[in-house]
Short mmCIF file of C-alpha atoms in Angstrom, two decimals:
data_model
loop_
_atom_site.label_atom_id
_atom_site.label_comp_id
_atom_site.label_asym_id
_atom_site.label_seq_id
_atom_site.Cartn_x
_atom_site.Cartn_y
_atom_site.Cartn_z
CA MET X 166 0.03 0.10 0.27
CA ILE X 167 1.27 3.61 -1.06
CA ASP X 168 0.43 6.67 0.52
CA ILE X 169 -0.94 8.43 -2.28
CA LYS X 170 -1.66 11.63 -1.02
CA ALA X 171 1.54 12.37 0.40
CA ILE X 172 3.07 11.24 -3.20
CA ILE X 173 0.63 13.58 -4.72
CA SER X 174 2.01 16.68 -2.37
CA ALA X 175 5.12 15.98 -3.19
CA ILE X 176 4.08 16.44 -7.02
CA SER X 177 1.84 19.24 -6.69
CA GLY X 178 4.62 21.32 -4.61
CA ARG X 179 6.89 23.69 -5.17
CA LYS X 180 10.39 22.54 -5.73
CA LYS X 181 13.57 24.11 -6.90
CA ASN X 182 15.09 21.16 -8.10
CA SER X 183 12.25 19.58 -11.05
CA SER X 184 12.63 16.57 -11.45
CA GLU X 185 12.28 15.75 -8.12
CA SER X 186 8.64 16.18 -8.77
CA THR X 187 8.76 14.56 -12.06
CA GLU X 188 10.25 11.84 -9.96
CA SER X 189 7.07 11.62 -7.88
CA ALA X 190 5.18 11.64 -10.19
CA THR X 191 6.58 8.67 -12.13
CA MET X 192 6.65 7.03 -8.26
CA LEU X 193 2.76 7.90 -8.15
CA VAL X 194 1.34 6.45 -11.19
CA LYS X 195 3.52 3.07 -11.52
CA ASN X 196 3.26 1.84 -7.98
CA LEU X 197 -1.19 3.33 -8.15
CA PRO X 198 -3.04 0.06 -6.61
CA ASN X 199 -6.21 -1.24 -9.10
CA ALA X 200 -7.88 -1.11 -5.92
CA GLU X 201 -8.09 2.33 -5.27
CA TYR X 202 -7.74 3.62 -9.11
CA TYR X 203 -11.32 5.84 -7.96
CA THR X 204 -9.31 7.60 -4.94
CA ALA X 205 -5.85 7.69 -6.64
CA LEU X 206 -7.61 9.84 -9.86
CA VAL X 207 -9.35 11.62 -7.23
CA GLU X 208 -6.15 12.80 -5.71
CA ILE X 209 -4.54 12.72 -9.61
CA ILE X 210 -6.50 15.34 -10.70
CA LYS X 211 -6.33 17.46 -7.08
CA ALA X 212 -2.63 17.80 -8.19
CA VAL X 213 -2.93 19.11 -12.18
CA ALA X 214 -4.98 21.27 -10.88
CA LYS X 215 -2.96 22.84 -8.78
CA ILE X 216 -0.03 22.32 -11.48
CA ASN X 217 -1.86 24.49 -13.36
CA LYS X 218 -2.15 27.34 -10.88
CA ASP X 219 1.31 27.33 -10.13
CA ALA X 220 2.45 29.44 -13.10
CA ASN X 221 6.52 29.41 -12.06
CA VAL X 222 6.51 25.48 -13.61
CA THR X 223 8.72 25.97 -16.92
CA LEU X 224 7.83 24.20 -19.98
CA LYS X 225 9.30 21.44 -19.87
CA ASP X 226 8.29 20.84 -16.60
CA ARG X 227 4.90 20.36 -17.03
CA ILE X 228 5.32 19.22 -21.05
CA HIS X 229 6.96 16.36 -19.02
CA THR X 230 4.42 15.72 -16.10
CA LEU X 231 0.63 16.33 -17.83
CA LEU X 232 2.19 13.80 -20.78
CA TYR X 233 3.12 11.50 -17.68
CA VAL X 234 0.56 11.50 -15.80
CA ASP X 235 -2.30 11.68 -18.44
CA THR X 236 -0.43 8.35 -20.12
CA ARG X 237 -0.16 6.63 -17.03
CA ALA X 238 -4.23 7.67 -15.82
CA VAL X 239 -5.95 7.16 -18.70
CA ASP X 240 -6.36 3.32 -18.17
CA MET X 241 -7.57 4.74 -14.46
CA HIS X 242 -10.66 7.06 -15.94
CA LYS X 243 -11.61 5.27 -18.92
CA LYS X 244 -13.15 1.71 -16.27
CA LEU X 245 -14.59 5.24 -14.64
CA CYS X 246 -16.40 5.41 -17.96
CA LYS X 247 -16.77 1.85 -18.92
CA GLU X 248 -18.93 1.40 -15.44
CA PHE X 249 -19.83 4.58 -15.87
CA LEU X 250 -21.98 3.77 -18.93
CA ILE X 251 -22.92 0.62 -18.06
CA GLY X 252 -24.47 1.84 -15.09
CA ALA X 253 -22.49 -0.20 -12.48
CA SER X 254 -22.76 0.61 -8.90
CA ARG X 255 -21.55 3.30 -7.13
CA SER X 256 -21.08 5.09 -11.24
CA LYS X 257 -22.67 7.71 -11.21
CA SER X 258 -20.77 9.15 -8.48
CA PHE X 259 -17.99 8.68 -10.87
CA LEU X 260 -19.23 11.41 -13.34
CA PRO X 261 -17.37 14.75 -11.72
CA SER X 262 -14.27 12.77 -11.51
CA ILE X 263 -14.78 11.51 -15.17
CA LEU X 264 -15.52 15.70 -16.31
CA ALA X 265 -12.60 16.76 -13.64
CA TYR X 266 -10.14 14.80 -15.51
CA TRP X 267 -10.88 16.07 -18.92
CA THR X 268 -11.31 19.68 -17.81
CA GLU X 269 -8.05 19.80 -16.22
CA LEU X 270 -5.67 18.10 -17.66
CA SER X 271 -6.83 20.18 -21.36
CA ASN X 272 -6.41 23.44 -18.95
CA GLY X 273 -2.70 22.37 -18.65
CA TYR X 274 -1.94 21.79 -21.91
CA GLN X 275 -3.80 24.62 -23.24
CA LEU X 276 -1.48 26.18 -20.28
CA CYS X 277 1.53 24.85 -21.94
CA LEU X 278 0.49 25.70 -25.89
CA ARG X 279 0.58 29.54 -24.30
CA GLN X 280 4.11 28.95 -22.41
CA PHE X 281 5.61 28.16 -25.78
CA GLN X 282 3.96 30.19 -27.79
CA SER X 283 5.31 32.94 -25.92
CA SER X 284 8.85 31.22 -25.65
CA LYS X 285 9.08 32.74 -29.41
CA SER X 286 10.14 29.64 -30.79
CA SER X 287 10.05 28.83 -34.68
CA GLN X 288 7.65 25.71 -34.47
CA PRO X 289 6.81 22.94 -32.27
CA ASP X 290 8.28 19.68 -31.39
CA PRO X 291 6.21 16.13 -31.27
CA LEU X 292 5.61 16.39 -28.03
CA ILE X 293 3.97 19.54 -28.35
CA GLU X 294 1.86 18.09 -30.92
CA ARG X 295 1.77 15.29 -28.86
CA VAL X 296 0.54 18.45 -25.78
CA ALA X 297 -2.11 19.92 -28.44
CA ILE X 298 -3.73 16.38 -29.56
CA ARG X 299 -3.94 16.01 -26.54
CA ALA X 300 -5.92 18.59 -25.58
CA LEU X 301 -8.03 18.76 -28.38
CA HIS X 302 -9.31 15.44 -27.53
CA HIS X 303 -9.95 15.92 -23.74
CA GLN X 304 -11.63 19.13 -24.95
CA LEU X 305 -13.69 17.46 -26.99
CA SER X 306 -14.60 14.78 -25.13
CA LEU X 307 -16.59 16.96 -22.66
CA ILE X 308 -18.61 17.66 -25.77
CA LYS X 309 -18.74 14.20 -25.98
CA TRP X 310 -20.33 13.98 -22.12
CA SER X 311 -21.97 16.49 -22.50
CA ALA X 312 -24.46 15.07 -25.22
CA LEU X 313 -24.06 11.95 -23.02
CA ARG X 314 -26.08 14.10 -20.18
CA TYR X 315 -28.69 15.47 -22.72
CA ILE X 316 -26.78 18.43 -22.08
CA SER X 317 -25.84 21.44 -25.21
CA ALA X 318 -22.32 21.75 -24.46
CA ASP X 319 -22.11 26.02 -24.21
CA GLY X 320 -20.49 28.04 -26.16
CA ASN X 321 -16.81 28.59 -24.70
CA THR X 322 -16.16 24.54 -24.34
CA TRP X 323 -16.55 24.60 -28.25
CA GLN X 324 -14.58 27.90 -28.43
CA GLN X 325 -12.22 26.74 -26.89
CA ALA X 326 -11.73 22.88 -28.96
CA TYR X 327 -11.80 26.03 -32.28
CA ARG X 328 -9.35 27.54 -30.32
CA LEU X 329 -6.48 24.35 -30.32
CA TYR X 330 -7.57 23.19 -34.16
CA THR X 331 -7.00 26.50 -34.94
CA PHE X 332 -3.55 26.31 -33.08
CA ALA X 333 -2.76 23.00 -35.35
CA GLU X 334 -4.22 24.67 -37.84
CA GLN X 335 -1.46 27.56 -37.57
CA TYR X 336 1.23 25.41 -37.37
CA GLY X 337 0.74 23.01 -40.34
CA PHE X 338 -0.26 19.58 -38.55
CA HIS X 339 -3.92 19.83 -38.32
CA ASN X 340 -4.08 17.40 -41.32
CA LYS X 341 -1.40 14.73 -39.54
CA ALA X 342 -1.64 11.46 -37.99
CA ILE X 343 -0.27 11.83 -34.53
CA THR X 344 -0.13 8.80 -32.07
CA MET X 345 -1.48 10.10 -29.38
CA TYR X 346 -0.67 7.89 -26.86
CA GLU X 347 2.60 5.69 -26.87
CA GLU X 348 1.24 2.69 -25.73
CA GLN X 349 -1.80 2.88 -28.80
CA ALA X 350 -1.85 1.94 -32.09
CA GLU X 351 -3.60 3.70 -33.45
CA SER X 352 -3.71 8.08 -34.50
CA THR X 353 -5.29 10.18 -35.46
CA THR X 354 -5.50 14.14 -36.84
CA ALA X 355 -6.66 17.68 -35.32
CA GLU X 356 -8.51 17.29 -38.25
CA GLN X 357 -10.89 13.97 -37.56
CA LEU X 358 -11.62 14.89 -33.90
CA LEU X 359 -12.89 18.11 -34.79
CA ILE X 360 -15.35 16.27 -37.64
CA GLN X 361 -16.67 13.59 -35.32
CA ALA X 362 -17.46 16.18 -33.17
CA ALA X 363 -19.34 18.30 -35.10
CA MET X 364 -21.25 14.77 -36.82
CA LEU X 365 -22.20 13.90 -33.17
CA HIS X 366 -23.79 16.86 -32.90
CA LEU X 367 -24.95 17.55 -36.23
CA ALA X 368 -26.42 13.71 -34.61
CA GLN X 369 -29.49 15.48 -33.16
CA THR X 370 -28.33 13.25 -29.62
CA ASP X 371 -31.01 14.97 -27.30
CA ASN X 372 -33.45 12.25 -28.37
CA LEU X 373 -31.14 9.11 -29.18
CA LEU X 374 -30.27 6.52 -25.74
CA THR X 375 -26.59 7.00 -24.61
CA ILE X 376 -26.13 3.22 -25.73
CA GLU X 377 -26.80 4.97 -29.53
CA ILE X 378 -24.67 7.37 -29.11
CA GLU X 379 -21.60 5.70 -27.56
CA ALA X 380 -21.97 3.86 -30.85
CA ILE X 381 -22.01 6.92 -33.34
CA HIS X 382 -18.63 8.15 -31.81
CA LEU X 383 -17.00 4.92 -32.41
CA LEU X 384 -19.25 5.13 -35.71
CA LEU X 385 -17.24 8.37 -36.14
CA ALA X 386 -13.77 7.46 -35.93
CA ARG X 387 -14.65 5.38 -39.38
CA LEU X 388 -16.44 7.14 -40.96
CA SER X 389 -13.94 10.80 -39.85
CA GLU X 390 -11.04 9.01 -42.63
CA GLY X 391 -10.77 11.07 -45.66
CA ILE X 392 -12.42 14.07 -44.69
CA ARG X 393 -10.86 17.25 -45.07
CA LEU X 394 -11.86 20.97 -43.81
CA GLN X 395 -12.09 23.75 -46.34
CA THR X 396 -11.37 26.86 -45.76
CA SER X 397 -14.43 27.93 -48.79
CA ALA X 398 -17.13 27.01 -49.04
CA SER X 399 -17.18 24.37 -52.88
CA SER X 400 -20.62 25.03 -55.61
CA SER X 401 -22.82 22.28 -53.78
CA GLU X 402 -25.84 23.87 -51.26
CA PHE X 403 -24.71 19.51 -49.27
CA GLN X 404 -22.28 21.35 -46.93
CA TYR X 405 -21.75 21.68 -42.79
CA VAL X 406 -19.92 24.55 -41.27
CA ILE X 407 -17.63 25.68 -38.31
CA ASN X 408 -16.97 29.50 -37.52
CA LEU X 409 -13.95 28.84 -35.44
CA ASP X 410 -14.41 32.53 -34.80
CA LEU X 411 -17.94 31.84 -33.01
CA PRO X 412 -18.69 30.39 -29.49
CA ALA X 413 -21.45 28.30 -31.67
CA PRO X 414 -21.34 24.98 -32.43
CA PRO X 415 -21.01 23.14 -36.31
CA GLN X 416 -24.36 24.06 -38.21
CA LEU X 417 -25.57 22.44 -41.99
CA LEU X 418 -24.89 25.38 -44.68
CA ARG X 419 -26.97 28.17 -44.58
CA ARG X 420 -27.43 30.87 -46.84
CA GLY X 421 -24.61 33.77 -46.12
CA THR X 422 -23.00 31.16 -43.72
CA LEU X 423 -19.09 33.29 -44.62
CA GLY X 424 -15.79 34.45 -42.29
CA LYS X 425 -11.96 33.65 -42.79
CA GLY X 426 -12.56 31.67 -39.84
CA CYS X 427 -15.87 29.11 -41.46
CA ARG X 428 -14.30 25.57 -42.06
CA TYR X 429 -16.35 23.20 -44.43
CA TRP X 430 -15.66 19.59 -45.67
CA SER X 431 -19.10 18.17 -47.43
CA GLY X 432 -22.64 16.61 -46.41
CA ASP X 433 -22.43 14.46 -49.87
CA PHE X 434 -19.38 12.77 -48.60
CA VAL X 435 -20.22 11.43 -45.02
CA VAL X 436 -24.09 10.62 -46.24
CA ASN X 437 -22.41 8.40 -49.43
CA ARG X 438 -19.84 7.37 -46.32
CA LEU X 439 -22.43 6.23 -44.39
CA ALA X 440 -24.81 4.45 -47.42
CA ASP X 441 -21.41 2.49 -47.50
CA LEU X 442 -21.94 1.10 -43.85
CA ILE X 443 -25.27 0.60 -43.68
CA LEU X 444 -24.39 -2.29 -46.57
CA ASP X 445 -21.45 -3.55 -44.56
CA PHE X 446 -24.10 -3.76 -41.75
CA ASP X 447 -27.33 -5.84 -44.13
CA GLN X 448 -24.14 -8.24 -43.75
CA GLY X 449 -23.72 -8.79 -40.41
CA ILE X 450 -21.94 -6.02 -37.49
CA PRO X 451 -18.65 -5.28 -38.72
CA GLU X 452 -15.83 -6.84 -36.70
CA GLY X 453 -14.33 -3.38 -35.78
CA PHE X 454 -18.28 -2.77 -34.20
CA ARG X 455 -18.44 -5.20 -32.02
CA GLN X 456 -16.24 -4.05 -29.28
CA ALA X 457 -18.85 -0.86 -29.20
CA LEU X 458 -19.83 -0.21 -25.61
CA PRO X 459 -22.69 -1.87 -24.15
CA ALA X 460 -22.89 -4.06 -27.01
CA MET X 461 -25.48 -3.55 -29.67
CA ASP X 462 -27.05 -5.91 -31.90
CA THR X 463 -27.82 -6.33 -35.00
CA PRO X 464 -31.22 -4.68 -35.81
CA THR X 465 -30.35 -1.94 -33.17
CA TRP X 466 -27.15 -0.63 -35.35
CA ARG X 467 -29.64 -0.71 -38.56
CA ASN X 468 -31.70 1.58 -36.42
CA LEU X 469 -29.16 3.57 -35.36
CA LEU X 470 -27.56 4.26 -38.87
CA GLN X 471 -31.25 4.91 -40.68
CA LYS X 472 -31.55 7.66 -38.10
CA LEU X 473 -27.82 8.99 -38.79
CA ALA X 474 -29.12 9.42 -42.52
CA ALA X 475 -32.43 11.42 -41.41
CA ARG X 476 -30.58 13.77 -40.06
CA TRP X 477 -27.70 14.00 -41.34
CA SER X 478 -29.20 15.17 -43.98
CA GLN X 479 -29.41 18.34 -46.70
CA ASP X 480 -32.41 19.13 -44.26
CA GLY X 481 -31.00 18.07 -41.20
CA GLY X 482 -34.47 15.68 -40.21
CA LYS X 483 -36.98 18.02 -40.53
CA SER X 484 -39.09 16.39 -42.60
CA MET X 485 -38.98 13.33 -39.98
CA ARG X 486 -42.02 15.07 -37.87
CA GLN X 487 -44.67 14.28 -39.52
CA HIS X 488 -47.65 16.89 -36.31
CA GLU X 489 -48.02 19.79 -36.43
CA ARG X 490 -47.13 21.61 -32.46
CA LEU X 491 -49.22 23.81 -31.26
CA SER X 492 -48.63 26.13 -28.32
CA TYR X 493 -49.60 25.05 -24.83
CA SER X 494 -49.48 26.11 -21.09
CA GLY X 495 -50.23 24.81 -17.86
CA HIS X 496 -49.11 22.08 -15.68
CA ALA X 497 -49.64 19.62 -15.40
CA ARG X 498 -49.30 16.18 -12.92
CA VAL X 499 -46.13 14.33 -13.56
CA GLU X 500 -44.99 9.99 -12.74
CA ILE X 501 -42.33 8.96 -13.87
CA GLY X 502 -41.84 4.72 -14.40
CA PHE X 503 -44.05 1.85 -14.80
CA GLU X 504 -43.87 0.66 -11.44
CA LYS X 505 -45.23 4.60 -10.17
CA ILE X 506 -47.36 4.50 -12.50
CA ALA X 507 -48.70 1.71 -11.30
CA HIS X 508 -49.63 2.51 -8.06
CA HIS X 509 -50.42 5.71 -8.32
CA LEU X 510 -53.49 4.85 -10.87
CA LYS X 511 -53.86 2.34 -8.18
CA VAL X 512 -54.00 4.42 -5.27
CA ASN X 513 -56.01 7.21 -6.92
CA ARG X 514 -57.88 5.61 -9.18
CA ASN X 515 -56.96 7.48 -12.37
CA THR X 516 -58.31 11.20 -11.18
CA LEU X 517 -56.70 14.41 -10.86
CA GLN X 518 -57.53 16.76 -8.61
CA LEU X 519 -57.01 20.55 -10.29
CA ASP X 520 -54.80 21.21 -6.82
CA GLU X 521 -52.51 17.66 -7.80
CA ALA X 522 -50.57 20.33 -10.64
CA ASN X 523 -46.37 20.32 -9.52
CA ASP X 524 -45.11 23.68 -9.96
CA GLU X 525 -41.83 21.55 -11.71
CA TRP X 526 -43.94 20.32 -14.48
CA ARG X 527 -45.24 22.57 -16.65
CA VAL X 528 -46.90 21.98 -20.72
CA ASN X 529 -45.54 23.66 -23.50
CA ASP X 530 -46.64 22.28 -26.79
CA ALA X 531 -48.70 19.17 -27.96
CA SER X 532 -49.03 17.43 -31.52
CA GLU X 533 -51.41 14.76 -32.34
CA ALA X 534 -48.41 12.40 -31.32
CA GLY X 535 -47.23 13.73 -28.01
CA PHE X 536 -46.39 17.00 -25.74
CA GLY X 537 -43.56 19.21 -24.82
CA LEU X 538 -42.83 19.33 -20.98
CA THR X 539 -40.37 21.82 -19.18
CA TYR X 540 -38.88 19.67 -15.95
CA LEU X 541 -37.79 22.44 -13.15
CA GLY X 542 -37.25 20.05 -10.36
CA ARG X 543 -33.66 17.91 -9.87
CA ALA X 544 -34.04 14.68 -9.93
CA VAL X 545 -33.70 14.37 -13.46
CA GLU X 546 -31.82 10.68 -13.11
CA SER X 547 -34.84 9.57 -14.09
CA LEU X 548 -35.65 11.16 -16.87
CA MET X 549 -34.73 8.10 -19.52
CA ILE X 550 -35.10 7.59 -23.23
CA GLY X 551 -37.57 4.62 -23.33
CA ARG X 552 -39.40 4.98 -19.62
CA THR X 553 -42.43 5.22 -19.33
CA ILE X 554 -44.19 9.13 -18.37
CA TRP X 555 -47.71 9.26 -17.38
CA VAL X 556 -48.89 13.26 -17.34
CA SER X 557 -52.08 14.84 -16.59
CA SER X 558 -53.47 18.66 -16.48
CA ARG X 559 -56.72 20.19 -17.13
CA ASP X 560 -56.83 19.68 -20.67
CA TYR X 561 -54.93 16.53 -21.19
CA PRO X 562 -56.01 14.56 -18.70
CA GLY X 563 -54.56 10.74 -17.38
CA GLN X 564 -52.14 10.40 -20.74
CA LEU X 565 -49.33 7.21 -20.83
CA CYS X 566 -46.42 7.80 -22.81
CA VAL X 567 -42.60 7.26 -23.35
CA ILE X 568 -40.48 9.34 -22.85
CA ARG X 569 -38.53 10.25 -26.44
CA ARG X 570 -35.88 13.71 -26.60
CA VAL X 571 -34.11 14.63 -23.32
CA GLN X 572 -32.68 18.33 -22.85
CA ARG X 573 -30.90 19.15 -20.00
CA LEU X 574 -30.78 23.47 -20.33
CA VAL X 575 -27.49 25.51 -19.21
CA GLU X 576 -29.76 28.53 -18.00
CA GLY X 577 -31.85 25.59 -15.54
CA GLY X 578 -34.79 23.66 -16.49
CA THR X 579 -35.08 20.09 -18.65
CA ARG X 580 -37.59 19.81 -22.05
CA VAL X 581 -38.55 16.74 -21.81
CA GLY X 582 -40.49 15.33 -25.58
CA VAL X 583 -42.95 12.29 -25.38
CA GLU X 584 -44.84 9.89 -27.18
CA VAL X 585 -48.47 9.21 -26.28
CA LEU X 586 -49.47 5.61 -26.30
CA GLY X 587 -52.89 6.30 -25.39
CA SER X 588 -54.98 8.06 -22.32
CA LEU X 589 -56.78 6.61 -18.98
CA PRO X 590 -54.81 3.34 -18.35
CA LEU X 591 -55.54 0.84 -16.40
CA PRO X 592 -53.67 -0.53 -13.87
CA VAL X 593 -53.67 -4.45 -13.47
CA THR X 594 -52.70 -6.85 -11.70
CA LEU X 595 -51.18 -9.90 -12.63
CA SER X 596 -50.20 -13.69 -11.52
CA GLU X 597 -48.46 -16.11 -12.95
CA THR X 598 -50.87 -18.51 -13.15
CA GLY X 599 -49.13 -22.01 -11.15
CA ILE X 600 -46.68 -20.15 -9.38
CA ASP X 601 -46.78 -19.13 -5.92
CA SER X 602 -44.24 -15.86 -6.21
CA GLY X 603 -46.21 -12.86 -5.91
CA SER X 604 -48.29 -10.14 -7.92
CA SER X 605 -47.48 -8.20 -10.80
CA SER X 606 -48.91 -4.42 -11.66
CA GLY X 607 -49.65 -4.30 -15.79
CA LEU X 608 -50.92 -1.15 -17.30
CA TYR X 609 -54.22 -1.76 -20.09
CA ILE X 610 -55.02 1.13 -22.25
CA THR X 611 -58.49 0.09 -24.49
CA GLN X 612 -58.52 0.34 -28.18
CA THR X 613 -60.69 2.90 -27.77
CA ASN X 614 -58.91 4.97 -25.47
CA ALA X 615 -55.06 4.06 -27.54
CA LYS X 616 -53.95 6.51 -29.70
CA LYS X 617 -53.22 4.32 -32.56
CA GLY X 618 -56.22 2.50 -32.17
CA GLN X 619 -54.91 -0.76 -30.88
CA ARG X 620 -55.21 -1.21 -27.21
CA VAL X 621 -51.96 -1.12 -25.26
CA PHE X 622 -50.66 -4.01 -22.40
CA LEU X 623 -47.86 -3.00 -20.64
CA ILE X 624 -46.26 -5.22 -18.38
CA PRO X 625 -43.11 -6.12 -16.70
CA LYS X 626 -40.28 -7.65 -19.04
CA ARG X 627 -39.68 -10.41 -16.81
CA LEU X 628 -43.62 -12.22 -17.56
CA ALA X 629 -43.16 -10.71 -21.88
CA ASP X 630 -41.84 -14.65 -23.14
CA ASN X 631 -44.75 -15.94 -25.79
CA GLY X 632 -46.73 -18.26 -24.94
CA LYS X 633 -46.02 -17.32 -21.25
CA GLU X 634 -49.88 -17.90 -19.58
CA LEU X 635 -50.91 -14.91 -16.49
CA THR X 636 -54.27 -14.39 -14.69
CA PHE X 637 -54.73 -11.47 -15.25
CA ALA X 638 -57.35 -9.55 -12.66
CA ALA X 639 -59.00 -5.56 -12.81
CA ASN X 640 -62.07 -3.85 -11.13
CA GLY X 641 -63.14 -6.91 -9.57
CA LYS X 642 -63.20 -9.25 -12.83
CA SER X 643 -59.93 -11.40 -13.07
CA TYR X 644 -59.55 -14.19 -16.98
CA GLN X 645 -56.74 -16.40 -17.73
CA ILE X 646 -54.53 -14.20 -20.55
CA ARG X 647 -52.08 -16.31 -22.74
CA VAL X 648 -48.83 -13.33 -23.21
CA LEU X 649 -48.42 -13.05 -27.40
CA GLN X 650 -45.47 -11.18 -29.67
CA SER X 651 -43.98 -8.10 -28.22
CA SER X 652 -44.49 -4.84 -30.18
CA ALA X 653 -42.59 -2.87 -28.08
CA VAL X 654 -39.30 -2.22 -25.30
CA PHE X 655 -39.09 0.48 -23.29
CA GLU X 656 -36.21 1.34 -21.19
CA ASP X 657 -38.66 0.25 -17.61
CA CYS X 658 -41.11 -2.58 -19.71
CA GLN X 659 -42.26 -4.09 -22.08
CA GLN X 660 -45.46 -4.38 -24.76
CA VAL X 661 -47.07 -7.10 -26.01
CA GLU X 662 -50.10 -8.57 -27.93
CA PHE X 663 -52.44 -11.37 -25.76
CA GLU X 664 -54.93 -13.28 -25.59
CA THR X 665 -58.02 -14.21 -23.33
CA LEU X 666 -58.30 -18.18 -22.51
CA GLU X 667 -61.35 -17.54 -20.16
CA ARG X 668 -62.94 -15.54 -17.26
CA LEU X 669 -62.31 -16.89 -14.11
#
């Protein structure tokens, strides 16, 4: 067991002999036990933050220490990211450290680049180029992880990334393949990293599952190969553009989007590459995509690729909207999650008293298909795409819906888009025939009340096996039913068809 804090103190403390600080950094990262990687990473982040605040650290020492500590700590950081993405226990508490790692190292690397520019050196050496590529990667990782949390990265985050890319462009290595970590075989360019982040933003991630966002990140490493940023727009009308001079995200090229800081790339090239990938996936998941985290099956990949084909299209996916929104203003009572909804409906018998509407929930607009809501509370972890949600207001009582879009706003609050399954869901009690394992909840919407004119039956996933026989009890009546095929899988339950065998 090593004394992590003592070694960290040695690293971050200012020393007359700078090589002593570097040796302490080496000791720290070489001897860290795997069982303590989370605690160790927290302490490393604190040490890097302290180094960043020390203006007396020389350029050579700053570069050597940051590169070395980053190289040795990156695997620990990847473990945290993996556990967070798969929803491991305690992983929610890792998020501040995940983000702080990228933030502090990006800030430290940017200090190195500013010190380099102040030194009047004529041309960066390979170490400076590696500092720049890691800085850009870490800064753009913050943008990706904003998407994973359904937050739109602010303009300052984008602009810092643009400045790092501009540095690489200024010194002529923006399209030079650089190995980010010595142990890795893969190399990348600053140009590729920026295009990958841009295309992820243009994928409109606010209604994608986190598994899909992570898969797009993997996909873009291959799609971005061969794409070049241009300093002037081509004659094609289908292009994307980044303005390096503005704190704004990338966008589809609109009329009049010109400027010295603008960089353009072909939308046709992107969708043509995507079309080739779709053909590859028709033969099964290509080997390079089997490492997606978490793993996705072939139908899920194909569905994602079709979404991207629409969203990266010349109209930016606007054609996807099928129903006109009508503005609406009012508060609503909301319950989130299959079990909570079923319990609420059993207890309250699906009635809404006027004083039950919650000030934390507001209905902003409505369409034939669903609602646009704003949530002003703090319990945002429950807002998961694909999870069932019950919404009831004065004009729209008892609507059973599914969350389809989540966007956390920088100014506070969260926008939530929901698709309506039907109104006035009936809570039912289910039990397995011949098994004394207690009862379970179900939600049933009759054909009359279902949005698409077909009855909706939601049950726990563990009961959704085709052919399973259940006892269905509601309103004092009981029936023997048989579960048929599944028609939809949600985050917290499953929609199935069923047949009635007999009344009990």
